[in-house]
Amino acid sequence: MSAPPFIADVEVPEAQPVARFRILYADTDKMGIAYHAAFLRYMELGRVELLRSLGVPYTDLERFGLALPLSDLAVRYRVPARYDDEISIYVGLVLVTRVRVHFQYRFVIEPGGRPDVDERLILLVAETRHACVRVADAKPERMPPPFFERLEQARDRLRERR
Amino acid sequence: MSAPPFIADVEVPEAQPVARFRILYADTDKMGIAYHAAFLRYMELGRVELLRSLGVPYTDLERFGLALPLSDLAVRYRVPARYDDEISIYVGLVLVTRVRVHFQYRFVIEPGGRPDVDERLILLVAETRHACVRVADAKPERMPPPFFERLEQARDRLRERR
Amino acid sequence: MSAPPFIADVEVPEAQPVARFRILYADTDKMGIAYHAAFLRYMELGRVELLRSLGVPYTDLERFGLALPLSDLAVRYRVPARYDDEISIYVGLVLVTRVRVHFQYRFVIEPGGRPDVDERLILLVAETRHACVRVADAKPERMPPPFFERLEQARDRLRERR
Amino acid sequence: MSAPPFIADVEVPEAQPVARFRILYADTDKMGIAYHAAFLRYMELGRVELLRSLGVPYTDLERFGLALPLSDLAVRYRVPARYDDEISIYVGLVLVTRVRVHFQYRFVIEPGGRPDVDERLILLVAETRHACVRVADAKPERMPPPFFERLEQARDRLRERR
């Protein structure tokens, strides 16, 4: 019996990773591999660096009193990560509306990122969905036009790169 | 535009929570609410206490050289949790085969679990899917009969309780 | 060459633990033991439950716009904790002034808290030092009299119990 | 009443940081600053990158079946870190024997690492003490000569740089 995947695959540009990191002891568990929850902070690292590279840093949104808390999260773990693996994070924007943003992620070991690994290894794919809210009262709020527009353009540019 | 939920709702018995905890500063972020990743460790707490209460503690599985790493994860965040909220974890078994187990979770603030909250508040629902593997080489392996049978019976008992 | 301990021992009442917990996979690392940083959140659990049991819950302090961030931390790790160990947290108040509170901690496996362990095992001792500050601007602030007085009485009661 | 510091200051070469990172939401708490425990994983990042830069990567030690668990930890928090701060980690070796290694850390915001910060800001200083043990049974074990010698030379080189 094969369980249907929560997410089949992700649409993420492969041009270049938004961030790289190495698995720490802090990330591992007694199975000797990275604990599944460890990747969530690296997803945050990925999306914050994507936004920064797109010219719409998250701190800009904060200046408007806004935030992008998660409403949904899905992860498909494929290959376990090991201590000291060098991992590349690729992030894509798959939905941008006035009040919502959806990110997709692919975590990859590039050839050489683990000793003896000479082919690209996809560790996991994921999606996070975010609602734009006012920090003060957690009510939904439309993103400010410049932020939203730059995000939309970025989504279009990312699409073209695919 | 409304995004389809990754998971609509979960099948979790409401008889009694498997565990309770309070949100720590360690769990919060600068938005003043629990960081989304904080719940993953509490999901582990929930499923490990469910297994213990069912008479099939996870350490039994380890004695066979086996483990249940996650293959898939989905979370739907509904209501943010705040510092010092007292939260009840309800966990259900939705699939048990020789080589797979799927858990579902409901995190709830019961009346009184937050000052001024006098009705039940569902914070989030989630599902984790696990494959049974040998720790030594991460290869899939069938669960040992006593463990599997007790798990199947538990799933059936949990079903009846619904 | 023997390194001098940062803290030799702690003054913690042994009457009864303020909290109990079990080591999760989330807490372990690839050495198969609890990662050293995992205990910091359990120290927070310990001091927040001590304050609650003393009738001066941390949320009371927050209502005055105050907080108790750490200024210093010292931990002496003695015996590693393993997965599923049941651990008791003992916490003492060793200094209480208008603007500072110092807590000490002893983490213990009681007989039976780990299979085959039939004698008390002290895992680690620790001290955290906290300054009372206003959340708004992080400036030092005196604790409000009722909070301070109850804390002082508690420190004296804890001393008598030793 | 002024509490004596657990550690007064640290001996850390200032030539160049071993690693840089930015504070994530994952690191912050509801006070709006980095949670004290968040720095422990960055200390690990610091020492692992120091060892790598010295030509004695931690994975080499693992190949001998050895590990360097913490025996002692001390941190002095001076200035709170905020979301998105860019932080430089400086690490020094202050003791190297056959069976022990002591690291010291200085976490710094360089001018420009936080908007409006135009002078160097020392956030915290810390020390971790490690014993060399066999992973198999957690017994103390002497470091293998090449590893130990390169570490000793590194400590001497680091000393000269001061």
XYZ file of C-alpha atoms in Angstrom:
648
model
C 0.000 0.000 0.000
C 1.525 3.249 -1.119
C 0.514 6.409 0.669
C -0.288 9.342 -1.582
C 2.322 12.042 -1.178
C 1.193 15.231 0.505
C 3.265 17.055 -2.050
C 4.413 15.371 -5.238
C 7.167 17.703 -6.249
C 7.964 21.356 -6.068
C 8.495 24.130 -8.579
C 11.779 25.587 -7.566
C 14.285 27.352 -9.800
C 17.589 25.519 -9.992
C 19.659 28.492 -11.099
C 21.431 28.816 -7.792
C 20.758 28.067 -4.158
C 19.602 30.910 -1.888
C 21.645 29.556 1.008
C 23.988 26.763 2.020
C 24.581 25.191 5.408
C 26.152 22.148 7.045
C 24.348 19.742 9.356
C 25.432 20.260 12.978
C 25.318 17.858 15.915
C 22.523 20.146 17.117
C 20.512 19.003 14.079
C 21.086 15.269 14.439
C 19.319 12.690 16.577
C 20.297 9.297 17.907
C 19.464 7.676 14.550
C 22.604 9.485 13.385
C 20.708 11.583 10.846
C 19.224 15.072 10.868
C 16.064 15.221 12.995
C 13.078 16.042 10.789
C 12.274 19.275 12.634
C 15.783 20.633 12.074
C 14.889 21.544 8.496
C 12.178 23.996 9.482
C 14.642 26.615 10.652
C 16.608 26.093 7.432
C 13.387 26.658 5.475
C 13.099 29.975 7.286
C 16.728 30.689 6.380
C 15.900 29.856 2.755
C 12.857 32.088 2.449
C 14.399 35.011 4.315
C 17.445 34.900 2.059
C 15.225 34.574 -1.032
C 13.306 37.694 0.021
C 16.533 39.553 0.737
C 17.971 38.589 -2.674
C 14.751 39.788 -4.328
C 15.066 43.214 -2.729
C 12.098 42.752 -0.404
C 13.703 41.921 2.948
C 11.386 40.612 5.626
C 12.395 43.482 7.904
C 10.730 45.846 5.388
C 7.439 44.080 5.980
C 7.955 44.353 9.725
C 8.348 48.105 9.415
C 4.710 48.179 8.237
C 3.676 46.277 11.383
C 3.077 43.152 9.304
C 4.201 39.536 9.501
C 3.837 36.313 7.488
C 3.013 33.500 9.919
C 2.602 29.965 8.548
C -0.861 28.649 7.883
C 0.182 25.333 6.300
C 3.277 23.224 6.081
C 4.053 20.062 4.124
C 7.334 18.205 3.889
C 8.269 15.080 1.982
C 11.446 13.530 3.352
C 13.272 11.461 0.744
C 16.862 10.883 1.776
C 18.208 11.421 5.293
C 20.878 14.069 5.849
C 23.967 13.196 7.861
C 26.307 15.157 10.098
C 28.496 17.655 8.225
C 26.621 17.235 4.919
C 26.801 20.479 2.968
C 23.275 21.258 1.864
C 21.974 23.728 -0.707
C 18.555 25.310 -0.291
C 16.535 26.198 -3.395
C 13.371 28.205 -2.836
C 10.548 29.189 -5.167
C 7.483 31.422 -4.924
C 4.450 29.485 -6.138
C 1.650 31.799 -5.109
C 1.556 35.492 -4.416
C -1.666 37.348 -3.650
C -2.309 40.516 -1.683
C -2.722 38.492 1.489
C -0.930 35.193 0.919
C 2.481 33.863 -0.124
C 3.378 30.231 -0.781
C 6.992 29.082 -0.861
C 8.390 25.790 -2.087
C 11.725 24.320 -1.112
C 14.166 21.744 -2.378
C 17.072 20.689 -0.160
C 19.926 19.183 -2.128
C 23.383 17.724 -1.598
C 25.423 18.749 -4.620
C 28.195 16.447 -5.850
C 30.965 16.682 -3.250
C 28.655 18.008 -0.538
C 29.097 14.665 1.196
C 32.306 12.679 0.814
C 31.760 9.879 -1.743
C 28.596 11.478 -3.084
C 29.204 12.300 -6.727
C 25.644 12.743 -7.887
C 23.016 15.267 -6.904
C 20.943 14.030 -3.967
C 17.496 15.522 -3.291
C 16.944 15.247 0.455
C 13.506 16.730 0.795
C 10.906 18.936 -0.809
C 8.536 21.153 1.110
C 5.923 23.862 0.908
C 4.983 26.545 3.412
C 1.907 28.768 3.094
C 1.775 32.121 4.797
C -0.903 34.678 5.517
C -0.088 38.357 5.818
C -1.284 39.649 9.194
C -0.944 42.700 11.390
C 1.352 41.852 14.286
C -0.702 43.981 16.676
C -3.879 41.901 16.455
C -3.078 38.957 14.122
C -5.792 40.154 11.703
C -5.295 39.541 7.954
C -3.954 42.572 6.123
C -3.026 43.294 2.508
C 0.664 43.586 1.810
C 1.792 47.141 1.044
C 1.879 47.770 -2.750
C 5.659 48.079 -3.214
C 6.286 44.881 -1.295
C 3.519 43.002 -3.072
C 4.524 44.226 -6.519
C 8.161 43.324 -6.099
C 7.083 39.913 -4.838
C 4.826 39.395 -7.866
C 7.584 40.395 -10.241
C 9.931 38.043 -8.456
C 7.453 35.188 -8.794
C 7.227 35.917 -12.527
C 10.993 36.105 -12.893
C 11.379 32.855 -10.979
C 8.805 31.266 -13.279
C 10.707 32.301 -16.357
C 13.872 30.790 -15.010
C 12.233 27.402 -14.807
C -8.487 32.883 -3.620
C -8.566 30.217 -0.959
C -5.753 27.685 -0.882
C -6.839 24.065 -0.537
C -5.787 22.718 2.829
C -3.053 20.120 2.817
C -5.061 18.315 5.428
C -8.718 19.076 5.968
C -9.182 17.583 9.367
C -7.883 14.691 11.359
C -9.363 11.550 12.868
C -8.286 11.725 16.429
C -10.059 10.224 19.425
C -11.202 12.858 21.902
C -11.469 10.566 24.888
C -8.458 12.048 26.605
C -5.220 13.743 25.662
C -2.052 11.661 25.547
C -0.007 14.540 26.940
C -0.245 18.134 28.154
C 2.338 20.886 28.093
C 2.680 24.641 28.497
C 4.247 26.964 25.930
C 7.693 28.132 27.067
C 9.660 31.232 26.074
C 11.849 28.705 24.234
C 8.841 27.982 22.000
C 7.880 31.565 21.228
C 9.240 33.972 18.645
C 9.242 37.749 18.346
C 5.664 37.720 17.049
C 4.801 36.776 20.642
C 3.342 33.408 19.640
C 4.691 29.871 19.455
C 7.072 29.428 16.514
C 5.603 26.949 14.043
C 8.495 24.488 14.386
C 8.023 24.265 18.159
C 5.080 21.923 17.696
C 7.116 19.209 15.986
C 8.818 18.159 19.195
C 5.412 18.145 20.918
C 4.109 15.882 18.126
C 6.944 13.521 18.984
C 5.928 13.786 22.650
C 2.365 12.966 21.629
C 3.136 9.884 19.569
C 5.687 8.500 22.008
C 3.192 8.824 24.857
C 0.430 7.289 22.712
C 2.674 4.281 21.981
C 3.600 3.984 25.658
C -0.050 4.116 26.710
C -0.858 1.406 24.149
C 1.739 -0.925 25.606
C 4.078 -0.687 22.625
C 6.768 1.734 23.783
C 9.098 3.041 21.113
C 12.074 1.661 23.038
C 10.686 -1.834 22.332
C 11.019 -1.187 18.623
C 14.555 0.061 19.149
C 15.463 -3.198 20.831
C 14.785 -4.888 17.458
C 17.209 -2.451 15.790
C 14.298 -0.641 14.162
C 13.163 2.970 13.953
C 10.235 4.962 12.516
C 11.681 8.009 10.719
C 9.266 10.475 9.127
C 8.586 10.243 5.425
C 5.896 12.939 5.276
C 4.637 15.750 7.431
C 1.679 18.082 7.093
C 0.478 20.717 9.524
C -2.437 23.108 9.346
C -2.030 25.987 11.758
C -5.353 27.504 12.789
C -4.965 29.567 15.921
C -1.641 30.774 17.323
C -0.529 29.543 20.737
C 0.720 32.041 23.306
C 3.200 31.891 26.147
C 2.039 29.778 29.111
C -0.982 28.370 27.250
C -1.756 24.897 28.567
C -2.146 22.649 25.553
C -3.591 19.151 25.246
C -2.293 16.775 22.582
C -4.687 14.244 21.042
C -3.159 11.615 18.772
C -4.718 9.001 16.509
C -3.398 6.106 14.412
C -4.850 6.372 10.911
C -2.814 3.760 9.073
C -0.922 0.746 10.280
C 0.753 -1.673 7.903
C 3.727 -3.971 8.379
C 6.059 -1.230 7.213
C 4.233 2.057 7.764
C 2.448 3.992 10.512
C 0.529 7.242 10.090
C -0.317 9.416 13.067
C -2.706 12.347 13.247
C -2.653 15.086 15.845
C -4.951 17.712 17.265
C -3.548 20.390 19.588
C -6.202 21.963 21.763
C -6.571 24.571 24.472
C -9.276 23.292 26.788
C -11.497 25.808 28.598
C -9.301 27.427 31.240
C -6.049 26.447 29.511
C -5.607 30.141 28.733
C -6.976 32.826 31.041
C -10.247 34.179 29.599
C -10.621 31.243 27.207
C -13.818 29.452 28.131
C -14.367 27.473 24.963
C -12.314 24.749 23.349
C -9.750 26.168 20.929
C -8.256 23.957 18.209
C -4.774 25.316 17.539
C -3.582 22.993 14.834
C -4.075 19.628 13.193
C -1.268 17.561 11.721
C -0.281 14.255 10.221
C 3.063 12.456 10.247
C 3.840 9.388 8.140
C 6.551 6.997 9.159
C 8.374 4.124 7.520
C 9.790 1.279 9.573
C 13.523 0.933 8.848
C 16.546 -0.859 10.207
C 18.721 1.663 12.036
C 21.898 -0.049 10.819
C 21.355 0.637 7.113
C 18.118 2.669 6.865
C 16.525 -0.111 4.772
C 12.766 -0.727 5.080
C 11.910 -3.575 7.419
C 8.649 -5.165 8.604
C 7.689 -4.426 12.179
C 8.045 -7.429 14.494
C 4.690 -9.309 14.864
C 3.956 -8.482 18.519
C 4.622 -4.779 17.953
C 2.630 -4.693 14.721
C -0.299 -6.639 16.163
C -0.588 -4.483 19.232
C -0.435 -1.429 17.008
C -3.196 -2.783 14.757
C -5.389 -3.579 17.741
C -4.752 -0.112 19.085
C -5.752 1.450 15.778
C -8.972 -0.571 15.878
C -9.661 0.376 19.497
C -9.006 4.022 18.687
C -11.413 3.753 15.755
C -14.144 2.426 17.968
C -13.717 5.272 20.386
C -14.470 7.800 17.676
C 45.519 18.482 34.606
C 42.119 18.921 36.086
C 40.089 21.928 35.038
C 38.491 23.859 37.889
C 34.713 23.522 37.722
C 32.779 26.627 36.815
C 30.300 25.608 39.475
C 31.211 23.114 42.148
C 27.765 22.160 43.320
C 24.401 23.734 43.748
C 22.130 24.512 46.653
C 18.881 22.964 45.628
C 16.170 21.639 47.912
C 15.603 17.916 47.450
C 12.106 17.842 48.883
C 10.466 17.230 45.540
C 11.151 17.997 41.899
C 9.417 20.986 40.343
C 8.970 19.111 37.054
C 9.629 15.808 35.330
C 10.213 15.034 31.670
C 11.497 12.322 29.376
C 14.296 12.738 26.833
C 12.896 12.863 23.284
C 14.587 12.063 19.969
C 14.375 15.839 19.478
C 16.781 16.187 22.428
C 19.336 13.599 21.324
C 22.240 13.883 18.912
C 24.202 11.342 16.911
C 26.289 10.423 19.964
C 23.055 8.800 21.158
C 22.789 11.074 24.197
C 20.951 14.306 24.952
C 22.579 17.272 23.194
C 23.945 19.688 25.775
C 21.731 22.581 24.645
C 18.571 20.511 25.125
C 18.722 21.089 28.871
C 18.366 24.854 28.605
C 14.690 24.679 27.712
C 14.194 22.225 30.592
C 15.890 24.726 32.914
C 13.298 27.247 31.773
C 10.599 24.651 32.461
C 12.080 24.141 35.920
C 12.221 27.798 36.934
C 8.815 28.649 35.490
C 7.241 25.763 37.415
C 9.118 26.747 40.575
C 7.754 30.302 40.298
C 4.243 28.991 39.643
C 4.436 26.665 42.662
C 5.606 29.615 44.811
C 2.576 31.668 43.844
C 4.547 34.166 41.751
C 3.918 33.021 38.182
C 6.128 34.568 35.514
C 3.055 35.892 33.734
C 2.436 38.130 36.782
C 5.776 39.789 36.174
C 4.922 40.232 32.509
C 1.750 42.076 33.484
C 4.021 44.757 34.984
C 5.855 45.019 31.647
C 8.886 43.269 33.155
C 11.015 40.293 32.193
C 13.953 38.306 33.607
C 16.451 37.739 30.777
C 19.609 35.744 31.509
C 22.820 37.566 32.241
C 24.932 34.498 33.062
C 24.723 30.770 32.608
C 26.901 27.950 33.879
C 26.390 24.231 33.472
C 28.446 21.300 34.670
C 27.588 18.130 32.758
C 28.334 14.990 34.762
C 26.509 12.012 33.309
C 24.948 11.923 29.842
C 21.185 11.484 29.539
C 19.796 8.908 27.124
C 16.632 8.628 25.095
C 13.493 8.036 27.178
C 15.265 8.662 30.502
C 12.793 10.076 33.005
C 14.421 13.101 34.548
C 13.499 15.104 37.648
C 14.306 18.808 37.846
C 15.136 20.349 41.221
C 15.433 24.135 41.346
C 16.594 26.497 44.065
C 16.686 30.272 44.518
C 20.173 31.294 45.622
C 19.980 35.053 45.301
C 17.053 37.437 45.308
C 17.506 41.184 45.210
C 15.224 43.931 43.930
C 16.801 43.648 40.470
C 18.343 40.183 40.270
C 17.395 36.534 40.719
C 19.766 33.570 40.614
C 18.472 30.036 40.156
C 20.321 26.762 40.610
C 19.338 23.444 39.077
C 19.984 19.771 39.620
C 18.841 17.264 36.991
C 18.461 13.774 38.375
C 17.446 10.301 37.261
C 15.665 8.754 40.226
C 15.888 4.982 40.748
C 13.773 3.423 37.995
C 13.900 6.513 35.777
C 16.099 4.507 33.444
C 15.756 0.726 33.161
C 18.505 -0.954 35.208
C 19.296 2.239 37.105
C 18.593 1.575 40.765
C 20.532 4.409 42.309
C 20.092 8.153 42.044
C 22.050 9.597 39.125
C 22.926 13.309 39.072
C 23.149 14.276 35.410
C 24.053 17.922 35.658
C 24.046 20.982 37.876
C 23.574 24.498 36.613
C 23.058 28.126 37.556
C 21.308 30.900 35.687
C 21.462 34.562 36.687
C 18.754 36.961 35.662
C 18.315 40.718 35.673
C 14.886 42.296 35.979
C 14.308 44.615 33.012
C 11.499 46.545 31.393
C 10.484 44.774 28.190
C 9.865 48.089 26.436
C 13.458 49.327 26.557
C 15.500 46.542 28.216
C 16.443 48.921 31.065
C 16.962 47.485 34.568
C 13.921 47.864 36.799
C 13.117 46.885 40.371
C 10.690 44.038 40.788
C 7.270 45.097 42.075
C 7.051 44.694 45.896
C 4.534 41.835 46.052
C 6.515 39.802 43.528
C 9.839 40.544 45.187
C 8.556 39.855 48.687
C 7.012 36.554 47.766
C 10.247 35.602 46.017
C 12.303 36.523 49.092
C 10.030 34.515 51.351
C 10.293 31.613 48.943
C 14.092 31.806 48.988
C 13.985 31.732 52.797
C 11.542 28.819 52.846
C 13.712 26.951 50.336
C 16.749 27.606 52.544
C 15.034 26.163 55.571
C 14.165 23.018 53.670
C 17.825 22.331 52.993
C 25.186 43.700 45.242
C 27.114 42.729 42.179
C 27.386 39.077 41.264
C 30.862 37.898 40.296
C 30.968 36.962 36.638
C 31.333 33.268 35.834
C 33.721 34.305 33.108
C 35.302 37.728 33.075
C 36.458 37.837 29.498
C 37.753 35.480 26.874
C 41.000 35.085 24.964
C 39.874 34.984 21.398
C 41.872 36.055 18.359
C 40.274 38.956 16.534
C 41.979 38.396 13.213
C 38.833 37.189 11.508
C 35.597 35.485 12.471
C 35.296 31.726 11.912
C 31.662 32.078 10.882
C 28.872 34.593 10.377
C 25.130 34.170 10.695
C 21.934 36.185 10.989
C 19.380 35.855 13.785
C 16.259 34.041 12.575
C 12.712 34.135 13.932
C 13.525 30.594 15.068
C 16.134 32.129 17.399
C 13.969 34.851 18.896
C 11.486 34.730 21.752
C 8.556 36.901 22.745
C 10.871 39.476 24.333
C 11.812 40.229 20.702
C 15.444 39.226 21.210
C 17.411 36.042 20.603
C 16.574 33.367 23.184
C 19.650 32.609 25.285
C 19.784 28.953 24.232
C 19.897 29.869 20.545
C 23.584 30.730 20.836
C 24.622 27.215 21.816
C 24.125 25.845 18.315
C 26.069 28.829 16.951
C 28.883 28.009 19.391
C 28.924 24.543 17.852
C 29.006 26.162 14.409
C 31.919 28.310 15.574
C 34.054 25.501 16.956
C 33.366 23.131 14.076
C 34.386 25.799 11.579
C 37.465 26.665 13.641
C 38.530 23.010 13.600
C 37.869 22.773 9.863
C 39.912 25.921 9.194
C 42.761 24.475 11.280
C 42.878 21.325 9.181
C 41.515 19.068 11.929
C 37.861 18.613 10.991
C 35.647 17.060 13.631
C 34.742 14.252 11.238
C 38.404 13.148 11.400
C 38.033 12.600 15.119
C 34.842 10.651 14.518
C 36.697 8.306 12.188
C 38.745 7.239 15.221
C 35.507 6.457 17.099
C 36.007 9.511 19.294
C 33.880 12.506 20.265
C 34.231 15.714 22.308
C 31.129 16.046 24.499
C 30.804 19.095 26.749
C 31.747 18.830 30.387
C 31.281 22.517 31.271
C 29.635 25.542 29.788
C 29.634 29.191 30.827
C 28.085 32.133 29.049
C 28.010 35.801 29.928
C 25.271 37.629 28.056
C 26.023 41.327 27.629
C 23.873 42.813 24.898
C 20.762 41.170 23.448
C 20.743 40.189 19.772
C 17.783 41.147 17.599
C 16.128 39.618 14.566
C 18.228 39.836 11.385
C 21.352 41.035 13.215
C 24.434 39.842 11.359
C 26.712 38.277 13.930
C 30.375 37.299 13.718
C 31.696 34.394 15.774
C 35.279 34.492 17.033
C 36.627 31.326 18.647
C 39.832 30.593 20.518
C 41.494 27.465 21.913
C 42.495 28.124 25.519
C 43.466 24.649 26.658
C 44.562 21.592 24.749
C 45.668 18.410 26.488
C 45.603 14.806 25.313
C 42.125 14.373 26.733
C 40.598 17.854 26.989
C 39.932 20.893 24.816
C 38.592 24.244 26.001
C 37.138 26.748 23.559
C 36.275 30.396 24.140
C 33.854 32.432 22.093
C 33.076 36.045 21.394
C 29.902 36.954 19.490
C 30.079 40.360 17.882
C 28.005 42.692 15.737
C 30.452 44.495 13.483
C 29.657 48.060 12.387
C 26.792 47.762 9.899
C 25.752 44.318 11.114
C 22.640 45.996 12.514
C 21.175 49.073 10.859
C 22.200 52.168 12.845
C 24.966 50.321 14.672
C 28.251 51.943 13.731
C 30.429 50.640 16.515
C 31.487 47.114 17.400
C 29.016 45.484 19.792
C 30.085 42.506 21.910
C 26.958 40.440 22.508
C 28.295 37.641 24.628
C 31.393 35.748 25.662
C 31.431 32.051 26.463
C 33.564 29.041 27.231
C 32.929 25.365 26.581
C 35.063 22.560 27.999
C 35.178 19.199 26.302
C 36.479 15.778 27.215
C 37.662 13.361 24.541
C 35.728 10.089 24.857
C 35.162 6.894 22.920
C 31.676 7.009 21.401
C 31.209 3.275 21.987
C 31.324 3.418 25.785
C 31.746 7.128 26.701
C 35.092 6.348 28.390
C 37.850 8.999 28.314
C 40.383 8.421 25.567
C 43.512 10.264 24.422
C 43.201 12.092 21.137
C 45.142 10.476 18.286
C 48.623 12.094 17.905
C 48.099 13.825 14.531
C 44.842 15.374 15.720
C 46.276 16.400 19.078
C 49.463 17.806 17.581
C 47.681 19.876 14.992
C 45.373 21.164 17.712
C 48.334 22.112 19.928
C 50.033 23.913 17.064
C 46.793 25.702 16.335
C 46.484 26.811 19.957
C 50.027 28.166 19.794
C 49.368 29.926 16.487
C 46.179 31.414 17.906
C 48.134 32.604 20.939
C 50.680 34.369 18.782
C 47.947 36.160 16.895
C 46.735 37.752 20.106
